[in-house]
């Protein structure tokens, strides 16, 4: 008599082995592609060695691997269950009266738990590594970035004043944000909410200090008045080094726990928070997404070997997985364009994938 938990533990071990193999393959491919890309974009523009290129690759690759994690669960689970089917182990389980729901459930639960770990641990870690990658890359390419024309935009404000900041370049000096070739456009917020231009400030350099910007080489111009020159000038600011740096980063470089605060600050400064809201919802949907991909993969690998067509059905599962990936990207693009709400854009793909897997499973198991 087979023990109640023996089958679940056995299927779970096979599933974890399949996931580990898929992760290894994806990680190697991503590392190779990332190394070639960094060598082309950084190595040809800065004097860097193999060790530095490898360090940048290690910093960048985890974020890409995390994006491809749904494929890892799809291929890993599919490979594990196809292996069980080819060795007739699934046939033996079902002949013993074990329902398909029973040996698929461990894979789905494990995927959901891994999704929670990704949400709580891996996402903050990869976000920190992505931010460090951008900082390290900019430091290595400092001479190139100085000569390359590049405009950076920042915005700060409160209920009385809104300031749009444009800078030619940015760098970090002793952990503080420093901008070069700076233009500050200051607007006064009117009682009806409209903005009225108040003054324009040009500065050779702006350094963010606690509570204010310290400007040097300053020229201040107001409507109807001439420009006033000054060696130094201070401008109040509600930004700090971390929040100012976040404005230059993409949402993927911000940890999930910092996204709600970033959304509030972005909206207070007058920016659109849609990319950050979408990113937050996508990260929260990760556990359901992983579980859905596992169920979908398992459902496509349950056809009995003696009936034939298992390879074709597994191939159809892989094709459907790629189709789901493009559907997910489409929903993300529609969410960024504000066609769909961030919640709808993030949660629709995993729900559709889960329903598709459960539907196929019901058809296969219960007819």
Coordinates of C-alpha atoms in Angstrom, one line a residue:
X1 CA 0.0 0.0 0.0
X2 CA 1.5 3.3 -1.0
X3 CA 1.7 5.8 1.8
X4 CA -0.4 9.0 1.6
X5 CA 2.7 11.3 1.3
X6 CA 5.1 9.1 -0.6
X7 CA 3.7 9.9 -4.1
X8 CA 3.6 13.6 -3.3
X9 CA 7.2 13.6 -2.1
X10 CA 8.4 11.5 -5.0
X11 CA 6.7 13.8 -7.6
X12 CA 7.9 16.9 -5.8
X13 CA 11.5 15.6 -5.9
X14 CA 11.2 14.9 -9.7
X15 CA 9.7 18.3 -10.2
X16 CA 12.4 20.1 -8.3
X17 CA 15.1 18.2 -10.3
X18 CA 13.4 19.3 -13.5
X19 CA 13.2 22.9 -12.3
X20 CA 16.9 22.9 -11.3
X21 CA 17.9 21.6 -14.8
X22 CA 15.8 24.2 -16.5
X23 CA 17.2 26.9 -14.3
X24 CA 20.7 25.8 -15.1
X25 CA 20.1 25.9 -18.8
X26 CA 18.4 29.3 -18.7
X27 CA 21.0 30.8 -16.4
X28 CA 23.9 29.7 -18.6
X29 CA 22.3 31.1 -21.8
X30 CA 21.4 34.4 -20.0
X31 CA 24.9 34.8 -18.6
X32 CA 26.5 34.1 -22.1
X33 CA 24.2 36.6 -23.8
X34 CA 24.6 39.2 -21.1
X35 CA 28.4 38.9 -21.2
X36 CA 28.5 39.4 -25.0
X37 CA 26.1 42.3 -24.7
X38 CA 28.1 44.0 -22.0
X39 CA 31.3 43.4 -23.7
X40 CA 29.9 45.1 -26.8
X41 CA 28.3 48.1 -25.1
X42 CA 30.8 48.7 -22.2
X43 CA 34.0 46.9 -23.3
X44 CA 34.2 48.9 -26.5
X45 CA 33.6 52.2 -24.8
X46 CA 35.7 51.9 -21.7
X47 CA 39.0 50.4 -20.6
X48 CA 37.7 47.4 -18.6
X49 CA 39.1 43.9 -18.1
X50 CA 37.5 40.5 -18.2
X51 CA 37.0 40.5 -14.4
X52 CA 35.0 43.7 -14.5
X53 CA 32.9 42.5 -17.4
X54 CA 32.2 39.3 -15.5
X55 CA 31.2 41.3 -12.4
X56 CA 28.8 43.4 -14.4
X57 CA 27.3 40.3 -16.0
X58 CA 26.7 38.7 -12.5
X59 CA 25.0 41.9 -11.5
X60 CA 22.7 42.1 -14.5
X61 CA 21.9 38.5 -15.3
X62 CA 19.7 37.7 -12.2
X63 CA 17.1 40.3 -13.2
X64 CA 16.8 38.8 -16.7
X65 CA 16.6 35.3 -15.2
X66 CA 13.8 36.4 -13.0
X67 CA 11.9 37.7 -16.0
X68 CA 12.3 34.3 -17.6
X69 CA 11.3 32.3 -14.5
X70 CA 7.8 31.5 -15.9
X71 CA 9.6 29.6 -18.7
X72 CA 11.7 27.8 -16.1
X73 CA 8.6 26.5 -14.4
X74 CA 7.0 25.6 -17.7
X75 CA 10.0 23.7 -19.1
X76 CA 11.0 22.2 -15.7
X77 CA 7.6 20.9 -14.8
X78 CA 6.9 19.7 -18.4
X79 CA 10.2 17.8 -18.5
X80 CA 9.6 16.2 -15.1
X81 CA 6.1 15.0 -15.9
X82 CA 7.0 13.8 -19.4
X83 CA 9.8 11.8 -17.8
X84 CA 7.4 10.3 -15.4
X85 CA 5.1 9.4 -18.2
X86 CA 7.8 7.9 -20.4
X87 CA 8.9 5.6 -17.5
X88 CA 5.2 4.6 -17.1
X89 CA 5.2 5.9 -13.5
X90 CA 2.2 8.1 -14.1
X91 CA 0.4 5.0 -15.5
X92 CA 1.2 3.0 -12.4
X93 CA 0.0 5.8 -10.1
X94 CA -3.3 6.2 -12.0
X95 CA -3.7 2.4 -12.1
X96 CA -3.4 2.4 -8.3
X97 CA -6.3 4.8 -8.1
X98 CA -4.3 7.9 -7.6
X99 CA -6.0 11.0 -9.2
X100 CA -4.0 13.3 -11.4
X101 CA -5.0 16.1 -9.0
X102 CA -3.1 14.5 -6.3
X103 CA 0.3 14.3 -8.0
X104 CA -0.1 17.7 -9.7
X105 CA -0.8 19.5 -6.5
X106 CA 2.7 19.2 -5.1
X107 CA 4.2 20.9 -8.1
X108 CA 1.6 23.7 -8.0
X109 CA 2.1 24.3 -4.3
X110 CA 5.9 24.2 -4.6
X111 CA 5.6 26.8 -7.5
X112 CA 3.4 29.0 -5.4
X113 CA 5.8 28.9 -2.4
X114 CA 8.7 29.7 -4.7
X115 CA 6.7 32.6 -6.0
X116 CA 6.3 33.9 -2.4
X117 CA 10.1 33.5 -1.9
X118 CA 10.7 35.4 -5.1
X119 CA 8.4 38.1 -4.0
X120 CA 9.9 38.5 -0.5
X121 CA 13.6 37.6 -1.1
X122 CA 14.7 37.4 -4.7
X123 CA 12.9 40.5 -6.0
X124 CA 14.6 42.9 -3.5
X125 CA 18.0 41.1 -4.1
X126 CA 17.8 41.4 -7.9
X127 CA 16.5 45.0 -7.7
X128 CA 19.6 45.9 -5.6
X129 CA 21.9 44.1 -8.0
X130 CA 20.3 45.9 -11.0
X131 CA 20.8 49.3 -9.3
X132 CA 24.4 48.4 -8.5
X133 CA 24.9 47.3 -12.1
X134 CA 23.8 50.7 -13.3
X135 CA 26.0 52.5 -10.8
X136 CA 29.0 50.3 -11.6
X137 CA 28.5 50.6 -15.4
X138 CA 28.2 54.4 -15.2
X139 CA 31.4 54.5 -13.1
X140 CA 33.3 52.5 -15.6
X141 CA 32.0 54.5 -18.5
X142 CA 32.3 57.9 -16.8
X143 CA 34.7 59.3 -19.5
X144 CA 32.4 58.2 -22.3
X145 CA 29.2 59.5 -20.6
X146 CA 30.8 62.9 -20.1
X147 CA 31.4 63.3 -23.8
X148 CA 28.1 61.8 -24.9
X149 CA 25.2 64.2 -25.1
X150 CA 22.5 62.9 -22.8
X151 CA 19.6 64.7 -21.1
X152 CA 18.4 63.7 -17.6
X153 CA 15.1 64.9 -16.2
X154 CA 14.0 65.1 -12.6
X155 CA 11.0 66.7 -10.9
X156 CA 10.2 67.7 -7.3
X157 CA 7.5 69.7 -5.7
X158 CA 4.8 70.3 -3.1
X159 CA 1.5 72.0 -2.9
X160 CA 3.1 75.4 -3.5
X161 CA 5.9 74.9 -6.0
X162 CA 6.8 72.5 -8.8
X163 CA 10.4 72.3 -10.1
X164 CA 11.4 70.6 -13.3
X165 CA 15.2 69.8 -13.4
X166 CA 17.1 69.0 -16.5
X167 CA 20.8 68.0 -16.4
X168 CA 23.4 67.1 -19.0
X169 CA 24.9 64.4 -16.9
X170 CA 24.7 62.8 -13.4
X171 CA 27.2 61.0 -11.2
X172 CA 27.7 59.9 -7.6
X173 CA 30.2 61.8 -5.4
X174 CA 30.7 60.2 -2.0
X175 CA 27.3 58.7 -2.2
X176 CA 25.6 62.0 -3.1
X177 CA 23.8 62.8 -6.3
X178 CA 25.6 65.4 -8.4
X179 CA 24.2 66.9 -11.7
X180 CA 26.2 68.8 -14.3
X181 CA 24.9 71.3 -16.8
X182 CA 21.7 71.9 -14.8
X183 CA 18.6 73.9 -15.8
X184 CA 15.8 74.3 -13.2
X185 CA 12.4 75.5 -14.2
X186 CA 10.4 76.8 -11.2
X187 CA 6.6 77.0 -11.3
X188 CA 4.2 78.4 -8.7
X189 CA 1.0 76.3 -8.1
X190 CA -2.0 78.6 -8.4
X191 CA -5.2 78.1 -6.3
X192 CA -7.0 76.5 -9.2
X193 CA -4.1 73.9 -9.6
X194 CA -2.6 75.5 -12.7
X195 CA 1.1 76.2 -12.9
X196 CA 2.6 79.7 -13.5
X197 CA 6.2 80.0 -14.6
X198 CA 8.2 81.8 -11.8
X199 CA 11.9 81.6 -12.7
X200 CA 14.6 79.7 -14.5
X201 CA 17.9 78.8 -12.9
X202 CA 21.0 77.7 -14.8
X203 CA 23.9 76.1 -12.9
X204 CA 27.2 74.5 -13.8
X205 CA 26.7 71.9 -11.1
X206 CA 24.0 70.9 -8.6
X207 CA 24.7 68.7 -5.6
X208 CA 21.9 67.2 -3.5
X209 CA 22.4 67.9 0.2
X210 CA 19.9 66.9 3.0
X211 CA 16.9 69.2 2.4
X212 CA 18.2 71.3 -0.5
X213 CA 20.2 71.5 -3.7
X214 CA 23.5 73.3 -3.6
X215 CA 24.2 75.0 -6.9
X216 CA 27.4 76.5 -8.2
X217 CA 28.0 78.8 -11.2
X218 CA 24.4 80.0 -11.1
X219 CA 22.4 82.3 -13.3
X220 CA 18.8 83.2 -12.1
X221 CA 16.3 84.7 -14.6
X222 CA 12.8 85.7 -13.9
X223 CA 10.1 87.0 -16.3
X224 CA 10.5 90.6 -17.1
X225 CA 13.9 90.9 -15.3
X226 CA 17.5 90.4 -16.2
X227 CA 19.6 87.4 -15.2
X228 CA 21.3 87.5 -11.8
X229 CA 24.7 85.7 -11.5
X230 CA 25.9 84.1 -8.3
X231 CA 28.7 81.7 -7.4
X232 CA 26.4 79.6 -5.1
X233 CA 22.7 79.2 -4.6
X234 CA 20.5 76.9 -2.6
X235 CA 17.1 75.4 -3.6
X236 CA 14.9 73.6 -1.1
X237 CA 14.3 70.0 -2.0
X238 CA 12.1 67.1 -0.6
X239 CA 14.4 64.5 -2.3
X240 CA 17.2 62.6 -0.8
X241 CA 20.1 60.6 -2.5
X242 CA 18.1 57.4 -2.7
X243 CA 14.8 58.8 -3.9
X244 CA 16.6 61.1 -6.5
X245 CA 18.5 58.1 -7.8
X246 CA 15.3 56.1 -8.1
X247 CA 13.9 58.6 -10.6
X248 CA 16.7 57.7 -13.0
X249 CA 16.2 53.9 -12.5
X250 CA 13.5 51.8 -14.2
X251 CA 10.8 50.2 -12.0
X252 CA 12.6 46.8 -12.2
X253 CA 15.5 48.3 -10.2
X254 CA 13.3 49.2 -7.2
X255 CA 12.5 46.6 -4.6
X256 CA 8.9 45.6 -4.2
X257 CA 8.8 47.0 -0.6
X258 CA 9.9 50.4 -1.8
X259 CA 7.4 50.6 -4.7
X260 CA 4.4 52.0 -2.6
X261 CA 6.5 54.8 -1.2
X262 CA 8.0 55.5 -4.7
X263 CA 4.4 55.7 -6.1
X264 CA 3.4 58.3 -3.5
X265 CA 6.5 60.4 -4.2
X266 CA 6.1 60.1 -7.9
X267 CA 2.5 61.3 -7.8
X268 CA 3.4 64.1 -5.4
X269 CA 6.0 65.3 -7.8
X270 CA 3.5 65.3 -10.7
X271 CA 4.9 62.3 -12.6
X272 CA 2.8 59.4 -13.8
X273 CA 3.1 56.4 -11.4
X274 CA 1.6 53.9 -13.9
X275 CA 4.9 52.1 -14.6
X276 CA 5.5 51.7 -10.8
X277 CA 1.9 50.6 -10.1
X278 CA 2.1 48.0 -12.9
X279 CA 5.4 46.7 -11.6
X280 CA 4.0 46.4 -8.1
X281 CA 1.0 44.4 -9.3
X282 CA 3.2 42.2 -11.5
X283 CA 5.4 41.3 -8.6
X284 CA 2.4 40.6 -6.4
X285 CA 1.0 38.2 -9.1
X286 CA 4.2 36.2 -9.2
X287 CA 3.1 33.3 -7.0
X288 CA -0.1 32.8 -9.0
X289 CA 1.9 33.0 -12.2
X290 CA 4.4 30.3 -11.2
X291 CA 1.6 28.0 -10.0
X292 CA -0.3 28.6 -13.2
X293 CA 2.7 27.7 -15.4
X294 CA 3.2 24.5 -13.4
X295 CA -0.4 23.4 -13.7
X296 CA -0.4 24.2 -17.4
X297 CA 2.8 22.2 -18.0
X298 CA 1.6 19.2 -16.1
X299 CA -1.8 19.2 -17.9
X300 CA 0.0 19.0 -21.2
X301 CA 2.1 16.0 -20.2
X302 CA -0.6 13.6 -18.9
X303 CA -1.5 11.9 -22.1
X304 CA -0.8 8.2 -21.9
X305 CA 2.2 6.9 -23.9
X306 CA 0.3 4.1 -25.4
X307 CA -2.2 6.5 -26.9
X308 CA 0.6 8.3 -28.7
X309 CA 1.0 12.0 -29.4
X310 CA 2.7 12.8 -26.2
X311 CA 5.6 14.7 -27.9
X312 CA 3.1 16.7 -30.0
X313 CA 1.1 17.6 -26.9
X314 CA 4.2 18.6 -25.0
X315 CA 5.3 20.7 -28.0
X316 CA 1.9 22.3 -28.0
X317 CA 2.4 23.2 -24.3
X318 CA 5.7 24.8 -25.1
X319 CA 4.1 26.8 -27.9
X320 CA 1.3 27.9 -25.6
X321 CA 3.9 28.9 -23.1
X322 CA 5.5 31.2 -25.6
X323 CA 2.1 32.5 -26.6
X324 CA 1.4 33.2 -23.0
X325 CA 4.7 35.1 -22.7
X326 CA 3.8 37.4 -25.6
X327 CA 0.2 37.8 -24.1
X328 CA 1.8 38.8 -20.8
X329 CA 4.0 41.4 -22.6
X330 CA 1.0 42.7 -24.5
X331 CA -0.9 43.2 -21.3
X332 CA 2.1 44.9 -19.8
X333 CA 2.3 47.3 -22.8
X334 CA -1.4 48.0 -22.6
X335 CA -1.0 48.7 -18.9
X336 CA 1.9 51.1 -19.4
X337 CA -0.2 52.9 -22.1
X338 CA -3.1 53.2 -19.5
X339 CA -5.4 51.2 -21.8
X340 CA -5.8 48.6 -19.0
X341 CA -5.5 49.3 -15.3
X342 CA -2.3 48.1 -13.7
X343 CA -4.1 45.4 -11.7
X344 CA -5.9 44.1 -14.8
X345 CA -2.8 44.1 -16.9
X346 CA -0.8 42.2 -14.3
X347 CA -3.3 39.7 -13.1
X348 CA -5.1 38.7 -16.3
X349 CA -2.3 36.6 -17.8
X350 CA -1.7 34.3 -14.8
X351 CA -5.5 33.9 -14.3
X352 CA -5.9 33.0 -18.0
X353 CA -3.0 30.5 -17.8
X354 CA -4.3 28.9 -14.7
X355 CA -7.9 28.6 -16.1
X356 CA -6.4 27.1 -19.3
X357 CA -4.4 24.5 -17.3
X358 CA -7.3 23.6 -15.1
X359 CA -9.7 23.3 -18.1
X360 CA -7.3 20.9 -19.9
X361 CA -6.7 19.0 -16.7
X362 CA -10.4 18.5 -16.2
X363 CA -10.9 17.4 -19.8
X364 CA -7.9 14.9 -19.5
X365 CA -8.8 13.5 -16.1
X366 CA -12.5 13.6 -15.9
X367 CA -13.4 13.5 -19.6

